[in-house]
mmCIF file of C-alpha atoms in Angstrom:
data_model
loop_
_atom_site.group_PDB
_atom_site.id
_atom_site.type_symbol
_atom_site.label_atom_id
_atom_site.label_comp_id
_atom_site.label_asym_id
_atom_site.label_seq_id
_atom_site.Cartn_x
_atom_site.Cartn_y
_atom_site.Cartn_z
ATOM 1 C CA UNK Y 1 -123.488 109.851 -23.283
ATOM 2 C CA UNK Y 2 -120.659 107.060 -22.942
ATOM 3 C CA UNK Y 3 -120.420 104.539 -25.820
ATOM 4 C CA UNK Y 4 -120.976 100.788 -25.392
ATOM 5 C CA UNK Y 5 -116.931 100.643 -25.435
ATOM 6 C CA UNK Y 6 -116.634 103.360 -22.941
ATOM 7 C CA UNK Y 7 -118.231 101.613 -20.377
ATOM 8 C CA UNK Y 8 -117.063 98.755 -20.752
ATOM 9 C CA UNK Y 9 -113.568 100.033 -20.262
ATOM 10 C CA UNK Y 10 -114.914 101.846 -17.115
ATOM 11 C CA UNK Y 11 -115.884 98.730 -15.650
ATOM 12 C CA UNK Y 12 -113.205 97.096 -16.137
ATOM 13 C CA UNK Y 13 -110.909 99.574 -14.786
ATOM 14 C CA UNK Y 14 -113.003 99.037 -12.297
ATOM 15 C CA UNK Y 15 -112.664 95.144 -11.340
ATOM 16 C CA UNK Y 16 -108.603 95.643 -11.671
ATOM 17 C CA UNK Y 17 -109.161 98.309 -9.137
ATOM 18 C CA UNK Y 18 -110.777 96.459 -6.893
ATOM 19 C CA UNK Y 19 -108.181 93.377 -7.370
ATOM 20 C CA UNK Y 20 -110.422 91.545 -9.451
ATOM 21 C CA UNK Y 21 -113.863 91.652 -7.550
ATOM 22 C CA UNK Y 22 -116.479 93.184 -9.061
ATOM 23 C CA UNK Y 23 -117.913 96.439 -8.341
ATOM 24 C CA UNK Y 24 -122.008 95.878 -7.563
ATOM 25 C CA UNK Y 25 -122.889 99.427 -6.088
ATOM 26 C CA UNK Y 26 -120.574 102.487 -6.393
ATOM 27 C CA UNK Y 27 -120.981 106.317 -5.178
ATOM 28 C CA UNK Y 28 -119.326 108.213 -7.388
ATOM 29 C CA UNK Y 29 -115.581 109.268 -6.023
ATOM 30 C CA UNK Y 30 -116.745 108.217 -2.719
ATOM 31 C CA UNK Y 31 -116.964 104.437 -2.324
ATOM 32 C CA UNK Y 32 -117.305 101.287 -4.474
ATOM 33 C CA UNK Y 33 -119.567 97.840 -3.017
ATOM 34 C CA UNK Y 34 -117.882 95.279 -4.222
ATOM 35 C CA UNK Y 35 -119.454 91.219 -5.106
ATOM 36 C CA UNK Y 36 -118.049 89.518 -1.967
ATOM 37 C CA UNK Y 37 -119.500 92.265 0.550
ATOM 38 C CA UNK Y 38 -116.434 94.663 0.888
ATOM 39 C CA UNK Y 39 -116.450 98.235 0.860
ATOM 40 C CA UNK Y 40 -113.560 100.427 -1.145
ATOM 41 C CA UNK Y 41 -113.480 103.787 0.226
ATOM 42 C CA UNK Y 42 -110.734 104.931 -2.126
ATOM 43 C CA UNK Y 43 -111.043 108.726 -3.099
ATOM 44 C CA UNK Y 44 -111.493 108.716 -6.969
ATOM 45 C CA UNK Y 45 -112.760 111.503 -7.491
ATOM 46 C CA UNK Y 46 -111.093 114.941 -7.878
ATOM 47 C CA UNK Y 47 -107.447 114.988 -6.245
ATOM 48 C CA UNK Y 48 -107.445 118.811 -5.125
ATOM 49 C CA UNK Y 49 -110.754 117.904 -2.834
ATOM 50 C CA UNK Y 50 -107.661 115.006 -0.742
ATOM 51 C CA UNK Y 51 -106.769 117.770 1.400
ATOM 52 C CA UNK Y 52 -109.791 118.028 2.948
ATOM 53 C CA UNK Y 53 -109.905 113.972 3.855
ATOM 54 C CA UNK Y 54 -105.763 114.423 5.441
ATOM 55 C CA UNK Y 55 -106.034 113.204 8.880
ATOM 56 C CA UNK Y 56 -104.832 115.181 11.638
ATOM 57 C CA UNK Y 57 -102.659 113.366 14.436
ATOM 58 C CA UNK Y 58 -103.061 114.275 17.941
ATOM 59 C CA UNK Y 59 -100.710 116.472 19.637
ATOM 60 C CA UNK Y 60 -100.450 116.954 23.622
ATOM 61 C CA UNK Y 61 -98.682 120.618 22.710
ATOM 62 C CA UNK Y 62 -100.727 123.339 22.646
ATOM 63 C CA UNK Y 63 -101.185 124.413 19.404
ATOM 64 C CA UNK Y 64 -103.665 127.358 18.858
ATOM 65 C CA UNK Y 65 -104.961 127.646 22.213
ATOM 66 C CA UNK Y 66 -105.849 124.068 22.616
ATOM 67 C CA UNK Y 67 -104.082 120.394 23.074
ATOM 68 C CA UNK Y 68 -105.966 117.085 20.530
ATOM 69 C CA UNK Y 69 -106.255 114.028 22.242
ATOM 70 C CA UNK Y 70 -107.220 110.384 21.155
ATOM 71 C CA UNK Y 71 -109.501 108.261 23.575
ATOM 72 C CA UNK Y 72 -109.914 104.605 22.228
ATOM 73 C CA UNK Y 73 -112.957 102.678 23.305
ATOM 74 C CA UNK Y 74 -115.954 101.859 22.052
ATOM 75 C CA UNK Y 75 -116.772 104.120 20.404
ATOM 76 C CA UNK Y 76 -113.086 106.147 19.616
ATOM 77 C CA UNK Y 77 -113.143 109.432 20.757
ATOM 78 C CA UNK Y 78 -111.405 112.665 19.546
ATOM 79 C CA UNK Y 79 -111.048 115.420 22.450
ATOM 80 C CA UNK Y 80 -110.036 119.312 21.971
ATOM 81 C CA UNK Y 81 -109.270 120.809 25.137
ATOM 82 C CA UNK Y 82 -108.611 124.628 24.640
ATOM 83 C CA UNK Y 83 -106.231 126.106 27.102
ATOM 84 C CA UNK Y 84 -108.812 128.223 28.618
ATOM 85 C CA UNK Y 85 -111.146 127.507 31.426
ATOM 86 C CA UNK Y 86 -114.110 129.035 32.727
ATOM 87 C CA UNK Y 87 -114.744 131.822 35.156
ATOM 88 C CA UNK Y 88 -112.574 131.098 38.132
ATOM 89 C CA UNK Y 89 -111.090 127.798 36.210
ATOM 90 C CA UNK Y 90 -114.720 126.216 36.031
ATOM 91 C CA UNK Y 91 -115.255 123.176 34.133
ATOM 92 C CA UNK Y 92 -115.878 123.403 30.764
ATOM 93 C CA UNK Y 93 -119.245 122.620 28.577
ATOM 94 C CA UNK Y 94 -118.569 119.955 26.236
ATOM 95 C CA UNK Y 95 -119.895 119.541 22.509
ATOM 96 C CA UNK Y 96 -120.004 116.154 20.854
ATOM 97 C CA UNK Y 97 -119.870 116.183 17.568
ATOM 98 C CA UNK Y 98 -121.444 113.210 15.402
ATOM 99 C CA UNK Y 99 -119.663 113.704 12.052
ATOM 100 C CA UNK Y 100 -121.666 113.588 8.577
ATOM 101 C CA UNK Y 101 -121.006 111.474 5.428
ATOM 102 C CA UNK Y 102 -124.375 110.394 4.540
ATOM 103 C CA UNK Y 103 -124.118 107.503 7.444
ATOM 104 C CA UNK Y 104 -121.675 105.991 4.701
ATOM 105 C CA UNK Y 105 -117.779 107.711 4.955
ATOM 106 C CA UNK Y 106 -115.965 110.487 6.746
ATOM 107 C CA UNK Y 107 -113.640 110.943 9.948
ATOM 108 C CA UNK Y 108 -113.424 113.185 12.725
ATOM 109 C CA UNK Y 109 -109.984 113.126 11.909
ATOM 110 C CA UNK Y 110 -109.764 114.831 8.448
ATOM 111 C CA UNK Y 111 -108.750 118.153 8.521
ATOM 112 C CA UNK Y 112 -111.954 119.138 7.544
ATOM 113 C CA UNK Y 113 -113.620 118.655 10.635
ATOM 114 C CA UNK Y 114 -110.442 119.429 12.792
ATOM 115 C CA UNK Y 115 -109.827 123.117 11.301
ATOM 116 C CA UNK Y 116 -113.645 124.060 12.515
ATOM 117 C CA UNK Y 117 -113.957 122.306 15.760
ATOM 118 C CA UNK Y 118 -110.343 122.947 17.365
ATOM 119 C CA UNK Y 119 -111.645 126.341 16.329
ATOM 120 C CA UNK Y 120 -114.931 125.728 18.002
ATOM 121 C CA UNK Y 121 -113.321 124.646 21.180
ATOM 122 C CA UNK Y 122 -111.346 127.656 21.281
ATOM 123 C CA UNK Y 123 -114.297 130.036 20.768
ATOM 124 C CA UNK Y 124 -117.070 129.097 22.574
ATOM 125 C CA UNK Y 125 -114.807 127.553 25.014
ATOM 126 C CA UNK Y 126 -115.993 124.334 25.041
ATOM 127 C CA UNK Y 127 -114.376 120.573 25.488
ATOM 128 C CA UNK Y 128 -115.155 118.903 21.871
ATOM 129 C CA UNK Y 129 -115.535 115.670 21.761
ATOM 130 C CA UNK Y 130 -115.500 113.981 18.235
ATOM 131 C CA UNK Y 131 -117.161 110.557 17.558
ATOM 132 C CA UNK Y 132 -116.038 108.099 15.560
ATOM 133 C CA UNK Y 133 -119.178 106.912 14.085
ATOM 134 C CA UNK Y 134 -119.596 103.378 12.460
ATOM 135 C CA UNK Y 135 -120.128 103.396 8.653
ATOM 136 C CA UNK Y 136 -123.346 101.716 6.760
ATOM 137 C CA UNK Y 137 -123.426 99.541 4.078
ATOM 138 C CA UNK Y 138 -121.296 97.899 6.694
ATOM 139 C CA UNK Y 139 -123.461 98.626 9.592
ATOM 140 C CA UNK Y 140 -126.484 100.314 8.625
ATOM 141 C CA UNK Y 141 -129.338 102.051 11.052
ATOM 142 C CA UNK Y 142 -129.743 102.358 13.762
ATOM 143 C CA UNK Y 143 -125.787 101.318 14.861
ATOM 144 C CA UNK Y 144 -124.635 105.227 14.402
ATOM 145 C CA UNK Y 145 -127.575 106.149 17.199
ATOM 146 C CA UNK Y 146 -126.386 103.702 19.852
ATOM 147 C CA UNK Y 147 -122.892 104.824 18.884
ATOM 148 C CA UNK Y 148 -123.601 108.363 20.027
ATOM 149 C CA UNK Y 149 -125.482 107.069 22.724
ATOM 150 C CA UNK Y 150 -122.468 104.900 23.867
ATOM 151 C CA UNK Y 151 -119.914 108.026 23.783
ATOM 152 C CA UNK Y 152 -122.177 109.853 26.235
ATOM 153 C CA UNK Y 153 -121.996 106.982 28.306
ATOM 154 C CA UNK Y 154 -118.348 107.148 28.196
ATOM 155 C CA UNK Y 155 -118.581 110.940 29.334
ATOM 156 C CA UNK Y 156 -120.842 110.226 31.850
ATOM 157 C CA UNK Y 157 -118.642 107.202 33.516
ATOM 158 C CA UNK Y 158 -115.459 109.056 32.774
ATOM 159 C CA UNK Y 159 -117.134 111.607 34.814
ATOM 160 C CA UNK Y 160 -118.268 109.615 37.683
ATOM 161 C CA UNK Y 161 -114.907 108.016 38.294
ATOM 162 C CA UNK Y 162 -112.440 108.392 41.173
ATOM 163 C CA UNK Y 163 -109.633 109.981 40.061
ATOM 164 C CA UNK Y 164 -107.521 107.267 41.365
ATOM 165 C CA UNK Y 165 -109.276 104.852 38.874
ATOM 166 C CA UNK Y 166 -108.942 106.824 35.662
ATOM 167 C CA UNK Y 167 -105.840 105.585 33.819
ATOM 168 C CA UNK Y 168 -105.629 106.928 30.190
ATOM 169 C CA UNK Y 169 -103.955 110.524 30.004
ATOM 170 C CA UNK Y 170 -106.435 111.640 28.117
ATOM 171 C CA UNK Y 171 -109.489 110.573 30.144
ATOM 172 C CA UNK Y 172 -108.014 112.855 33.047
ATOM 173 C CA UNK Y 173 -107.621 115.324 31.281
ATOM 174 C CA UNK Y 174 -111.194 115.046 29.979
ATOM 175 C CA UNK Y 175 -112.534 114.347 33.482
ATOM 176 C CA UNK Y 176 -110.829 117.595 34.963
ATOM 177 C CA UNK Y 177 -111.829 119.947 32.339
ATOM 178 C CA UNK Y 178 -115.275 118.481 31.386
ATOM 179 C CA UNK Y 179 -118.985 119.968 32.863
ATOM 180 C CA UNK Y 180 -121.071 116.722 31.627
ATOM 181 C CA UNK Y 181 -124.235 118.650 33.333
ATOM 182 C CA UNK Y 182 -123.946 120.935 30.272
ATOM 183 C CA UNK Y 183 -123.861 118.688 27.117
ATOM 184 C CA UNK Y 184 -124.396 119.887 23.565
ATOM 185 C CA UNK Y 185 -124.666 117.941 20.621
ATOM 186 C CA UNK Y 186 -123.464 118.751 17.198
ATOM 187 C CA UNK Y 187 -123.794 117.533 13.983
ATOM 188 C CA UNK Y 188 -122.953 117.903 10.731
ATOM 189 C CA UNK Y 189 -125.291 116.724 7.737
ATOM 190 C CA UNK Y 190 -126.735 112.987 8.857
ATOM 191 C CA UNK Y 191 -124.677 113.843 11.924
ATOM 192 C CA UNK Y 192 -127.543 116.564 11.859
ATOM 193 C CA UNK Y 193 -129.957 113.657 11.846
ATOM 194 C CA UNK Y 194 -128.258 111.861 14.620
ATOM 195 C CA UNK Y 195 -128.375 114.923 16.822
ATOM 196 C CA UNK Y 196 -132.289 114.576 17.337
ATOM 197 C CA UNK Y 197 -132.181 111.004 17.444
ATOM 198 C CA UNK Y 198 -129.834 110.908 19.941
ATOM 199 C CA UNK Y 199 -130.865 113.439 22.118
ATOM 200 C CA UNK Y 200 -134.613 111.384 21.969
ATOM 201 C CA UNK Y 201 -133.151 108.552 22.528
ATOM 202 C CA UNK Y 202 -131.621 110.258 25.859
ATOM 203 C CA UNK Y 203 -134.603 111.904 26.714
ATOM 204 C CA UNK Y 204 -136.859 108.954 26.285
ATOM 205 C CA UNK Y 205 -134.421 107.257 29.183
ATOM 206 C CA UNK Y 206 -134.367 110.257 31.378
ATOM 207 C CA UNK Y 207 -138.149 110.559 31.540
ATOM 208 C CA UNK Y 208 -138.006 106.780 33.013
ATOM 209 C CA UNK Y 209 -135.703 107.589 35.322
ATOM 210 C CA UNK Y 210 -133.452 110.257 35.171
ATOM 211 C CA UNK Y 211 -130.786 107.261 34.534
ATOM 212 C CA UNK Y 212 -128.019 109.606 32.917
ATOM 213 C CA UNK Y 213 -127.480 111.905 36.095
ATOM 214 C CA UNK Y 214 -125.274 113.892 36.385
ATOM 215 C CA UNK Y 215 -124.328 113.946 32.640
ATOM 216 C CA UNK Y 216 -127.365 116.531 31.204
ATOM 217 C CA UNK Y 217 -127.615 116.835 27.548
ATOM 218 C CA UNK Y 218 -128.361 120.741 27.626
ATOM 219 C CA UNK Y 219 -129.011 121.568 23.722
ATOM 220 C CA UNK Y 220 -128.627 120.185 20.477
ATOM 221 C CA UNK Y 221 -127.207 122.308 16.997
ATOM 222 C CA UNK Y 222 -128.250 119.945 13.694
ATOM 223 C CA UNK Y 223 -125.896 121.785 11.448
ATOM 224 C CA UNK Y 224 -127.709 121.255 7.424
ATOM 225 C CA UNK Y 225 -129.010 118.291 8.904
ATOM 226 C CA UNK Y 226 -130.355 115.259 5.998
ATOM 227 C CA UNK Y 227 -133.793 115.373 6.830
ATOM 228 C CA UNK Y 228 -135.439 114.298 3.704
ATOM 229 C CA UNK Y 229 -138.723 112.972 1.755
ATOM 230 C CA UNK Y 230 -138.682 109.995 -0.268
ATOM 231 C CA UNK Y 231 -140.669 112.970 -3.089
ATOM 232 C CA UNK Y 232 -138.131 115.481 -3.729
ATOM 233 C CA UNK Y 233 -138.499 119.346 -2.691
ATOM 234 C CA UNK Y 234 -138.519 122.102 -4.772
ATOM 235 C CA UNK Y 235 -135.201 122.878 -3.769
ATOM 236 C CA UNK Y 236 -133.570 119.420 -5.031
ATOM 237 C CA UNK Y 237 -135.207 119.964 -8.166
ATOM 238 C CA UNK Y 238 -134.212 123.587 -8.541
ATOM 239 C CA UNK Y 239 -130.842 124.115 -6.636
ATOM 240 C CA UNK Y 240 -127.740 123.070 -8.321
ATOM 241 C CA UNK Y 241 -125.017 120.931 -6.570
ATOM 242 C CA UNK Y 242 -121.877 123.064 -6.812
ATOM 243 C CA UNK Y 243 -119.430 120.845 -4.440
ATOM 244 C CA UNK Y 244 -118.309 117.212 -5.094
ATOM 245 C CA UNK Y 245 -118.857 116.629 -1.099
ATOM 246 C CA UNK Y 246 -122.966 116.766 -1.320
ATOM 247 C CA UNK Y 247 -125.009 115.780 -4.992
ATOM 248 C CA UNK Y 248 -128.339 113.761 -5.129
ATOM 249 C CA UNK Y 249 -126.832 111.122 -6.345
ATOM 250 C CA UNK Y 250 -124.837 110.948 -3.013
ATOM 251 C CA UNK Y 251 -127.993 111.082 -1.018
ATOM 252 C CA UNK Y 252 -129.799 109.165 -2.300
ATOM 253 C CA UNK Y 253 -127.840 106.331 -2.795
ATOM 254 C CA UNK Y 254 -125.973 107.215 0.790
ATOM 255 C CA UNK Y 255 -129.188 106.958 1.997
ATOM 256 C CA UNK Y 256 -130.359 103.758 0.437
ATOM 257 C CA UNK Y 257 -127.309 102.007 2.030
ATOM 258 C CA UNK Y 258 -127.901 103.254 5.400
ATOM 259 C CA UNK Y 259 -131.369 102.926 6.360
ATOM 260 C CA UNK Y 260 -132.938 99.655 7.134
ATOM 261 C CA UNK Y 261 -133.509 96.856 4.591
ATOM 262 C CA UNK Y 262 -136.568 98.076 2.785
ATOM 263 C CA UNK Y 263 -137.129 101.698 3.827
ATOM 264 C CA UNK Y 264 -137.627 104.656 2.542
ATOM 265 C CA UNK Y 265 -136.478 108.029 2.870
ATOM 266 C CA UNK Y 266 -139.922 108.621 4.733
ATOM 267 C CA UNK Y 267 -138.370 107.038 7.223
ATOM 268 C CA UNK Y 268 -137.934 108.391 10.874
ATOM 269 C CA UNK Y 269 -134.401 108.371 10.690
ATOM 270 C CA UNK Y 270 -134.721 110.757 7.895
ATOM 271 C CA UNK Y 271 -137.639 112.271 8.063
ATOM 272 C CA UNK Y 272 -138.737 112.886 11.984
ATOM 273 C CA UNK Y 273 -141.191 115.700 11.001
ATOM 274 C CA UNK Y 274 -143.299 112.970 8.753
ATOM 275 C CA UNK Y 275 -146.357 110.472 9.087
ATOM 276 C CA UNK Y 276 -144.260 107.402 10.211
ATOM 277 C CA UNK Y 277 -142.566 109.320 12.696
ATOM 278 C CA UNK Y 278 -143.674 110.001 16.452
ATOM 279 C CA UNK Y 279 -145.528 113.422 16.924
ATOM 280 C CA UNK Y 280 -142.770 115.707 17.146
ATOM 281 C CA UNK Y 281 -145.498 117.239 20.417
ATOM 282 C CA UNK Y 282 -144.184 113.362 22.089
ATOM 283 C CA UNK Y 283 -140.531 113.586 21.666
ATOM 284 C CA UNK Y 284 -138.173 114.749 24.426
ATOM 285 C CA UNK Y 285 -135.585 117.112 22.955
ATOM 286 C CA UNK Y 286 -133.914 119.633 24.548
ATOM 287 C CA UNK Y 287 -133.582 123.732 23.338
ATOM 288 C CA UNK Y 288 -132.567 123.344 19.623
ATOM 289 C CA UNK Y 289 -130.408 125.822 17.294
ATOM 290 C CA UNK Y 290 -130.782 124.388 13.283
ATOM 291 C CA UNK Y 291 -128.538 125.770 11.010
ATOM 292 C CA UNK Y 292 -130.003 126.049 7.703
ATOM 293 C CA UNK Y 293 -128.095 126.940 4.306
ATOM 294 C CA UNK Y 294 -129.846 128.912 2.014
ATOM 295 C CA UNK Y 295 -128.759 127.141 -0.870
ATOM 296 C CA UNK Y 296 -128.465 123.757 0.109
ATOM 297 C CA UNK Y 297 -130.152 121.524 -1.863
ATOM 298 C CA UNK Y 298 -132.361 120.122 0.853
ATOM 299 C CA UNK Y 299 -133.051 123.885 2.117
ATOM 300 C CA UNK Y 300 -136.654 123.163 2.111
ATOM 301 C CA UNK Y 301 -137.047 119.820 4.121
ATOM 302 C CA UNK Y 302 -134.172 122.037 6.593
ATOM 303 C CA UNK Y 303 -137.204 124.593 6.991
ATOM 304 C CA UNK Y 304 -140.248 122.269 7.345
ATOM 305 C CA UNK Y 305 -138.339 120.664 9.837
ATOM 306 C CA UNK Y 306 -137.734 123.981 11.659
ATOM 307 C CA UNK Y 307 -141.383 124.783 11.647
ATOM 308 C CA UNK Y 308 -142.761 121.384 12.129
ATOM 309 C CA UNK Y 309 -141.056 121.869 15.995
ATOM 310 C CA UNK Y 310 -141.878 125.134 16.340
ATOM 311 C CA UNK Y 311 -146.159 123.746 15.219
ATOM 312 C CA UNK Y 312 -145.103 120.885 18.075
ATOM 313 C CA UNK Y 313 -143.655 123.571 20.539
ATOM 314 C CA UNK Y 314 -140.111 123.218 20.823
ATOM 315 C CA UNK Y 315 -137.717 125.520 22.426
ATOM 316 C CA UNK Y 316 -135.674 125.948 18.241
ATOM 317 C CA UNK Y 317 -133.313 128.539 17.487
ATOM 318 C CA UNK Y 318 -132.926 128.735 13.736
ATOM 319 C CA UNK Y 319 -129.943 130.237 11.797
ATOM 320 C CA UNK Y 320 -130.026 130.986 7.845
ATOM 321 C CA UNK Y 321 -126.719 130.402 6.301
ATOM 322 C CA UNK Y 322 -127.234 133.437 3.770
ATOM 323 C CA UNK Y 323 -125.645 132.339 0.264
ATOM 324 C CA UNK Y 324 -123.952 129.353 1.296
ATOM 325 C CA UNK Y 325 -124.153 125.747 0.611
ATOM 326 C CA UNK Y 326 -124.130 122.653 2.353
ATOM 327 C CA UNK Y 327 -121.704 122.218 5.116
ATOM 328 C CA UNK Y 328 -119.873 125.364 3.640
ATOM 329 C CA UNK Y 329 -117.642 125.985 6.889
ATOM 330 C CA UNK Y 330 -115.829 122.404 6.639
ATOM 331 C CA UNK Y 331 -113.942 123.937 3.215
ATOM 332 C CA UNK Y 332 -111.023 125.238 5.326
ATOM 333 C CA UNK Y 333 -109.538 126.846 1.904
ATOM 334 C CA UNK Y 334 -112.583 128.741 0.808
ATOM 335 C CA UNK Y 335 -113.261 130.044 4.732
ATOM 336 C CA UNK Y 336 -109.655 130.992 4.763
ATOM 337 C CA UNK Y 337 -109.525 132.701 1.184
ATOM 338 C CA UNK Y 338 -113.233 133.498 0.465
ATOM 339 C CA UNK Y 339 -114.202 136.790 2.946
ATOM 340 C CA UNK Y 340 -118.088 135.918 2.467
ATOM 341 C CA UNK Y 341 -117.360 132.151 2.777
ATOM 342 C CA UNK Y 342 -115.017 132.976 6.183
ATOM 343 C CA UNK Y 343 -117.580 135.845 7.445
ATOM 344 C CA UNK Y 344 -120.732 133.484 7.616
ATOM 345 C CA UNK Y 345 -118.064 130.712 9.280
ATOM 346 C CA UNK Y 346 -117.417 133.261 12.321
ATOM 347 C CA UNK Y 347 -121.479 133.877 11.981
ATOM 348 C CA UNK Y 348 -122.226 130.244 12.732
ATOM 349 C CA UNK Y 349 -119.242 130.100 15.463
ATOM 350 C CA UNK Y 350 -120.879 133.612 16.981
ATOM 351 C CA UNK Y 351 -124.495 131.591 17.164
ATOM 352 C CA UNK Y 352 -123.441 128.585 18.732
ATOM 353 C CA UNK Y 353 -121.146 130.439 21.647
ATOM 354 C CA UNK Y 354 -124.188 132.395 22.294
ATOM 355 C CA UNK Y 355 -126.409 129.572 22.036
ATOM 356 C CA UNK Y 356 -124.145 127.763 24.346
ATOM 357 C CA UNK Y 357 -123.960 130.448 27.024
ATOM 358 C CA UNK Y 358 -127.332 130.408 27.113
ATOM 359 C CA UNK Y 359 -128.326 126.975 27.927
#
């Protein structure tokens, strides 16, 4: 336990970190909330975990099979077009990814996400389109759904436009190579979270209207998505955290800063399969695959997840991540170096180019 002087030296440190403001929330390594409203994401906690958070600038060479493109806009988007086309040069599905971070940090830049979805892209093959999510305590729920709502209705009028009319480099290239009738969302952690929300939120306007013709959102793939109860699960009390990029103390305090004033991790944004929720038997979603690690400490709420949409019906594919733990597959070093680590990586690629051929 630290001693009276201890912390006080801690704090301090703090406040001449953070240029004299105080520091009135913190997650540890991850982010500091400081007295007049600002948010330090300075990295402080272990330095060989950096690498991970490098960005990755764009390059119009092909590197690997596939070219990296910025689209600014609102929201920023991060495209991977791999070099090969479809069956007679047909257009390409195209994944979205809605990065995790506990609603709270993280960028589809950092090498992290780029090593696994330029690899994606590649694989499957599949246009990848990365979205640069805004970040609570800033701008808490529900800004990061109608963010992913707004980059599908980028696709969709980058789609619709004459090709006369479409002036960025990288929006032709997306328009050219992109089949927005086949659109499959990803997500990582609470991008897991945002996958069903925004795919509801799409379905809800479709069955008004069909409004979002032609784009089609095809499938959805919540990768160790934060579905959670405000009561913890047997495996948060049992499992042990073993990587400084997912602890309890991250989610919950993640958590606390990102869902509206007042809530609760009962709440629909976090927990879709409980009482506040809408019946799961109401909500549109299309054909699901869930990824599930098997020893990630919110393995169970994964599961009762999984089986509250198969109780409500749902077309859900469900894939156990045998030994691994949360969001495993964005270490690039231990998929590179680690042959079980790397093996169950090419097992979740395999299961989302089926699942993607299939739908």
């Amino acid at each position: 336990m630290a001693t009276t002087a201890e912390t006080q030296a801690k704090q301090q440190q703090q406040v001449q970190a953070a240029g004299g403001r105080k520091v009135v929330d913190e997650v540890s390594g991850w982010l500091r909330v400081l007295d007049d409203g600002s948010v330090d994401r300075t990295w402080t906690g272990p330095p060989e975990a950096l690498p991970l958070m490098a960005p990755v600038a764009p390059y119009a060479e092909p590197r690997d099979g596939h070219t990296l493109h910025d689209l600014p806009g609102e929201p920023n988007l991060r495209v991977y077009l791999p070099e090969a086309r479809g069956e007679g040069g047909a257009r390409l599905p195209v994944i979205v990814q809605l990065h995790g971070g506990g609603f709270c940090i993280s960028h589809p830049s950092w090498l992290m996400y780029h090593h696994f979805y330029a690899r994606l892209a590649c694989a499957v093959p599949a246009v990848v389109v990365a979205v640069e999510l805004p970040l609570a305590p800033e701008r808490r729920m529900p800004a990061h759904i109608d963010a992913g709502v707004a980059a599908l209705r980028r696709l969709r009028d980058i789609a619709l436009s004459a090709e006369d009319v479409v002036v960025d480099p990288a929006a032709a290239l997306l328009r050219e190579a992109a089949d927005v009738s086949r659109v499959f969302l990803i997500g990582d952690s609470s991008g897991g979270n945002l996958v069903h929300l925004v795919a509801a939120r799409v379905g809800q306007d479709d069955a008004a209207g069909n409004v979002w013709a032609p784009l089609r959102v095809a499938g959805g793939i919540p990768i160790h998505p934060g579905f959670v109860r405000a009561t913890r699960s047997k495996s948060e009390l049992e499992t042990k955290a073993d990587s400084v990029f997912f602890t309890l103390d991250m989610l919950d305090k993640f958590l606390a800063m990102a869902l509206p004033v007042g809530a609760t991790k009962d709440h629909p944004f976090t927990c879709p399969m409980g009482s506040q929720a809408p019946p799961l038997e109401s909500v549109p979603l299309p054909p699901l695959l869930v990824a599930v690690a098997e020893n990630d400490l919110i393995r169970d709420t994964n599961l009762e997840y999984c089986n509250a949409l198969r109780a409500a019906g749902k077309d859900v594919e469900v894939l156990i991540n045998r030994g691994m733990s949360h969001s495993f597959y964005l270490n690039k070093y231990a998929v590179d170096m680690d042959p079980t680590t790397g093996e169950r990586a090419q097992e979740l690629i395999d299961a989302i180019r089926s699942f993607v051929s299939r739908h």
